[in-house]
Tab-separated table of C-alpha atoms in Angstrom:
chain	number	residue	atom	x	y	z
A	104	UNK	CA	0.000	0.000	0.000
A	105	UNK	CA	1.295	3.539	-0.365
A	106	UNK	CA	1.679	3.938	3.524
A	107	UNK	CA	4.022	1.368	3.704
A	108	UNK	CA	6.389	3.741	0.682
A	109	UNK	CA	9.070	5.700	2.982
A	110	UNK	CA	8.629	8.750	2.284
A	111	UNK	CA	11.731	10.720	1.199
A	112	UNK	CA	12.288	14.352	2.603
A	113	UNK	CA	11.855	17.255	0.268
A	114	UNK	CA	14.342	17.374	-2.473
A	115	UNK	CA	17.183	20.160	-2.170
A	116	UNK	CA	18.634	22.233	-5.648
A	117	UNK	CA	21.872	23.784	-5.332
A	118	UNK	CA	22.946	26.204	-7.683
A	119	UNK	CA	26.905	26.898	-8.548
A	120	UNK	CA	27.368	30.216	-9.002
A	121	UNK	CA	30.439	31.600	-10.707
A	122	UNK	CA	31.150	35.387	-9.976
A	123	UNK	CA	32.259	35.664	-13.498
A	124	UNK	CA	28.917	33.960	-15.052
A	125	UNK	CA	26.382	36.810	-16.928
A	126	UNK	CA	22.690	37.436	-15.645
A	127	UNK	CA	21.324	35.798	-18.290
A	128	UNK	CA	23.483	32.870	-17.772
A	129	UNK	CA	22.362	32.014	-13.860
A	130	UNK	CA	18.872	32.851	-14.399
A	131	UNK	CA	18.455	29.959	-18.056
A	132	UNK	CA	20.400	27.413	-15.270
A	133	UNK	CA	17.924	28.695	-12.939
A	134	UNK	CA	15.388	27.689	-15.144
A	135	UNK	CA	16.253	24.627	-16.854
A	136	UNK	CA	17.133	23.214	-12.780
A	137	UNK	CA	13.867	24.059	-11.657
A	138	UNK	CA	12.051	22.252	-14.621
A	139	UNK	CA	13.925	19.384	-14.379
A	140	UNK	CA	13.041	18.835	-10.165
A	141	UNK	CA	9.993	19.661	-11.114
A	142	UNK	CA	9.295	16.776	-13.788
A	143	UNK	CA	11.404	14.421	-11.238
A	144	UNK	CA	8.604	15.251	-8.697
A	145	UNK	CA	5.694	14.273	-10.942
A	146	UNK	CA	6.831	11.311	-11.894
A	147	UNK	CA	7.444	10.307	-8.460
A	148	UNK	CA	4.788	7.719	-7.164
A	149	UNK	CA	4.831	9.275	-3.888
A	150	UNK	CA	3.285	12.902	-3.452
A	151	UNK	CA	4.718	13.834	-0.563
A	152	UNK	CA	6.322	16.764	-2.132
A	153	UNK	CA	2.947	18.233	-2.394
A	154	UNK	CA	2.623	21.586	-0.705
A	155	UNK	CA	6.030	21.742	0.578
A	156	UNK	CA	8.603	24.238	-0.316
A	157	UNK	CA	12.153	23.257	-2.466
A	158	UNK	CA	15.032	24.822	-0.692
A	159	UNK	CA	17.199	26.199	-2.850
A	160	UNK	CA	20.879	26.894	-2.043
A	161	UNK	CA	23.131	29.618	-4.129
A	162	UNK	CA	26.403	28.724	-4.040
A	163	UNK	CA	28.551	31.975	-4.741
A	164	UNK	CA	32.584	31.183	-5.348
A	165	UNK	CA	35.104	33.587	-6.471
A	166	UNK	CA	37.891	32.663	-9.181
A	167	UNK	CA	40.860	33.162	-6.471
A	168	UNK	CA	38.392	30.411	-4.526
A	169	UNK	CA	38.588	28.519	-7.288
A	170	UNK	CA	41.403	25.763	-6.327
A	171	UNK	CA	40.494	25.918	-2.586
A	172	UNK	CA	37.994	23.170	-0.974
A	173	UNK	CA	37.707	24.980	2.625
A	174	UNK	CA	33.418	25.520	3.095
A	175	UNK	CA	34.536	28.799	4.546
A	176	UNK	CA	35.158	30.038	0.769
A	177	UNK	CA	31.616	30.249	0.049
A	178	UNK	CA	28.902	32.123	0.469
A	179	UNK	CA	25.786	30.196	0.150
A	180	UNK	CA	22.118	31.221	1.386
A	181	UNK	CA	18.966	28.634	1.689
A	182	UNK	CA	15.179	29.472	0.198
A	183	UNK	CA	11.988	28.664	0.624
A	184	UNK	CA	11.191	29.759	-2.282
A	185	UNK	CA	12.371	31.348	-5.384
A	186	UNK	CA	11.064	34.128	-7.734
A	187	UNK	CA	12.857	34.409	-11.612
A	188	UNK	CA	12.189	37.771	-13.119
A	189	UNK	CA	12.080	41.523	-11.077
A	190	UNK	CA	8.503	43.153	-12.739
A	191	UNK	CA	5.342	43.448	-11.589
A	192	UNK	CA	4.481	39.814	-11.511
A	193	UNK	CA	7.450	38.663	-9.862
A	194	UNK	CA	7.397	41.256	-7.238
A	195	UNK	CA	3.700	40.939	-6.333
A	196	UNK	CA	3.992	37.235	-6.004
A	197	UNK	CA	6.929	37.595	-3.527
A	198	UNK	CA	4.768	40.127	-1.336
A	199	UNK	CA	2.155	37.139	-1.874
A	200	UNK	CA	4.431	34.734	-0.783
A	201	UNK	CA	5.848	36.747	2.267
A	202	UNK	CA	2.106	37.013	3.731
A	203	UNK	CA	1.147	34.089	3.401
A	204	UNK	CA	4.184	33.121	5.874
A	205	UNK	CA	6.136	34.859	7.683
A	206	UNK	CA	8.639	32.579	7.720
A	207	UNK	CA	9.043	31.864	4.160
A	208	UNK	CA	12.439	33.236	2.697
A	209	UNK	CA	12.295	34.475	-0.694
A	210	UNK	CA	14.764	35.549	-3.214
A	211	UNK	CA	13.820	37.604	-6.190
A	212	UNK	CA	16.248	37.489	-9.074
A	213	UNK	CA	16.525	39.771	-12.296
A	214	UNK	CA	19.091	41.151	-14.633
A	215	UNK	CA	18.355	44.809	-14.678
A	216	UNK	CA	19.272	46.963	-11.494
A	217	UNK	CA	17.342	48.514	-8.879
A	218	UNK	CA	14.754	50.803	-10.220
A	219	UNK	CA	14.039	54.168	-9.406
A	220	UNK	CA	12.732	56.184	-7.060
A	221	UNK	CA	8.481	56.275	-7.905
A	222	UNK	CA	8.064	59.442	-6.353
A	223	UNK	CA	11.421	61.108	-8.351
A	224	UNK	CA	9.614	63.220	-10.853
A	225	UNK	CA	12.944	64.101	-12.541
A	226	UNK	CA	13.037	60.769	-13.566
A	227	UNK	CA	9.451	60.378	-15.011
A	228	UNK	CA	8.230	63.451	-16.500
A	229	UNK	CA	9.184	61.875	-20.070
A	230	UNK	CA	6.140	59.919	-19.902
A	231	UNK	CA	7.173	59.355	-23.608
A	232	UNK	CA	9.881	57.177	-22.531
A	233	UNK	CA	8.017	54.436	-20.972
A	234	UNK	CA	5.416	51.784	-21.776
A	235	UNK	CA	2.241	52.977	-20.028
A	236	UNK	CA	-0.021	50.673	-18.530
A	237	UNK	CA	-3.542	51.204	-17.308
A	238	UNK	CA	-5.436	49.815	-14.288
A	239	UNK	CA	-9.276	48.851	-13.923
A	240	UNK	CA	-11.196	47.379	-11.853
A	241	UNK	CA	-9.442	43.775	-11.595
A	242	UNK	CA	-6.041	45.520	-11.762
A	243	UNK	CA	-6.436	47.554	-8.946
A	244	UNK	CA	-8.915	44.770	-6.468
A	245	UNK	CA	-5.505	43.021	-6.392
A	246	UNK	CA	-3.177	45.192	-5.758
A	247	UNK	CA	-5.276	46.598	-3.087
A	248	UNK	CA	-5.687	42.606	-1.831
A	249	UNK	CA	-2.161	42.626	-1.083
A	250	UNK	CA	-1.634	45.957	0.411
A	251	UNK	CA	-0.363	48.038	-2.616
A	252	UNK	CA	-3.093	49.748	-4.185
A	253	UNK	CA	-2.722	53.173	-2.104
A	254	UNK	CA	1.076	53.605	-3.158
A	255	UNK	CA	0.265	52.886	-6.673
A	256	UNK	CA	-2.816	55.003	-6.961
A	257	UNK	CA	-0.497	58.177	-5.426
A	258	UNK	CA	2.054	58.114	-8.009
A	259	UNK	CA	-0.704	57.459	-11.003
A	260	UNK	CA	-2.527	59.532	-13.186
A	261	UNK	CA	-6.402	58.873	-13.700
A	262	UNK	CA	-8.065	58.561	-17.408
A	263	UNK	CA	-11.236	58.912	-18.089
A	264	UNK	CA	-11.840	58.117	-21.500
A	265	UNK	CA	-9.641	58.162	-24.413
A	266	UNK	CA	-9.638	60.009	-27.538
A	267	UNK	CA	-9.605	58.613	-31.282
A	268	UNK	CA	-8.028	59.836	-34.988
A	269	UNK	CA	-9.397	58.336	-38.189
A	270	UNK	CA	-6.815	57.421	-40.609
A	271	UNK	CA	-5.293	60.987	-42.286
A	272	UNK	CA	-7.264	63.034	-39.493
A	273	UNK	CA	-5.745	66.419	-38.355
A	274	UNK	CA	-4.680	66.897	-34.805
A	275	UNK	CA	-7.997	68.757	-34.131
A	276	UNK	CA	-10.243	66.236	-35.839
A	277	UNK	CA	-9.755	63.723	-32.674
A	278	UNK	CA	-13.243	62.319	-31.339
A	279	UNK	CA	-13.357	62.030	-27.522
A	280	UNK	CA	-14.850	59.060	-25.898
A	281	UNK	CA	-15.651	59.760	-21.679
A	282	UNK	CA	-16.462	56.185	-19.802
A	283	UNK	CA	-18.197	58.229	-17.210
A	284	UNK	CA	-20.727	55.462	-16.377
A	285	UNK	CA	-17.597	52.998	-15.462
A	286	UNK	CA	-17.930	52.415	-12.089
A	287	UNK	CA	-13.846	52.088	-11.310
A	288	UNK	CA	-11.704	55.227	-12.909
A	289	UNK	CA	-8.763	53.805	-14.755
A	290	UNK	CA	-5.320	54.510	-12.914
A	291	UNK	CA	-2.717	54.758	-15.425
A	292	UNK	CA	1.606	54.864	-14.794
A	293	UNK	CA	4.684	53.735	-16.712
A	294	UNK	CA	5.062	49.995	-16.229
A	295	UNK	CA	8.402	50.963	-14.644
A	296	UNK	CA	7.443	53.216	-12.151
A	297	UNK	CA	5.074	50.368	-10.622
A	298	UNK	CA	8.093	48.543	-10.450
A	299	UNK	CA	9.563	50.811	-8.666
A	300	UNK	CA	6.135	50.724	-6.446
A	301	UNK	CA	6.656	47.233	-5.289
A	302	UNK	CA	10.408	46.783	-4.991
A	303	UNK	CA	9.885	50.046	-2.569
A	304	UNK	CA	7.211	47.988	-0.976
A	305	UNK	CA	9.591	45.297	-0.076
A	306	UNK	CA	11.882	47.042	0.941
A	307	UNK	CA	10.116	48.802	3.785
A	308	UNK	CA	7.638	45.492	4.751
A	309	UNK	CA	9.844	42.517	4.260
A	310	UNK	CA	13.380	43.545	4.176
A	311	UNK	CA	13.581	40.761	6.190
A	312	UNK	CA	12.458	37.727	4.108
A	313	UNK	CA	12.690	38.846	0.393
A	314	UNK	CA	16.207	39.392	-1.013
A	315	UNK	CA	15.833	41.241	-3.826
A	316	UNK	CA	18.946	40.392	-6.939
């Protein structure tokens, strides 16, 4: 029967990290690791792995480490859990992740650096520069779920309508379209600068238990 199968503790991933190996590099090996515990897991006939967390160990060694076998060469740090990719989606799910348990330890890992300040208007008053992004109803329930919606909303701009051009039109001939019967007003900021809303976030609420890379 199956409760007579041992069951094996949760599986661990280690990751060897050269100092010298690109972004792009550690975050594909990150990847392609992942998927592969991942298929090893559901092939397994027991499912004990189920709702557990997959530590994950980053193994960090220098090239003048390089010919040296002494532990105290590395610098390694255990997860619970581990988020590929810095934007929106990533961020948000490691705020989800550090309420849901407050012992959970989460890294966050992306190629780009830190991004900027969302209140720095020097930075974003070229709206022209950056890939807008607008948020409804469903947009901003969720953020607001997790605790985020009021920073967001203070550094966006409200819409509330748009307005069209016909093909060959002149500046002037644009026809303006209110939604004033919507019953959520569109909040709209540079993909970027909400970004910059959540990584903030973390910062100040879970310093703690999300590293951010």
């Amino acid at each position: 029967s199956m409760s007579s199968i041992p069951r094996p503790s949760p599986p661990s991933l280690f990751f060897v990290v050269d100092d010298t190996m690109a972004p792009r590099i550690l975050l594909a090996s990150a990847l392609l690791s992942v998927s592969a515990l991942l298929c090893a897991t559901a092939f397994s006939p027991v499912s004990s792995h189920v709702g557990r967390t997959v530590p994950l160990r980053l193994v960090s060694t220098s090239p003048a480490d390089a010919d040296t076998k002494s532990p105290t060469n590395e610098i390694s740090q255990s997860y619970d859990s581990i988020v590929v990719g810095g934007g929106p989606a990533g961020l948000l799910s490691a705020i989800m992740i550090a309420q849901r348990d407050s012992k959970q330890k989460v890294a966050v890992f992306d190629r780009l650096p830190a991004p900027p300040s969302p209140t720095d208007e020097k930075v974003w008053q070229q709206t022209d520069r950056y890939y807008l992004i607008g948020l409804g109803h469903r947009g901003q329930r969720a953020l607001d779920r997790f605790g985020v919606w009021d920073e967001v909303e203070a550094v966006s701009a409200p819409v509330v309508g748009r307005k069209d051009w016909q093909p060959g039109a002149k500046a002037d001939e644009g026809v303006e379209r209110l939604a004033a019967d919507k019953p959520t007003t569109t909040q709209v900021l540079p993909r970027d600068k909400l970004v910059g809303v959540l990584y903030k976030h973390i910062m100040d609420n879970y310093a703690d238990q999300v590293e951010l890379h």
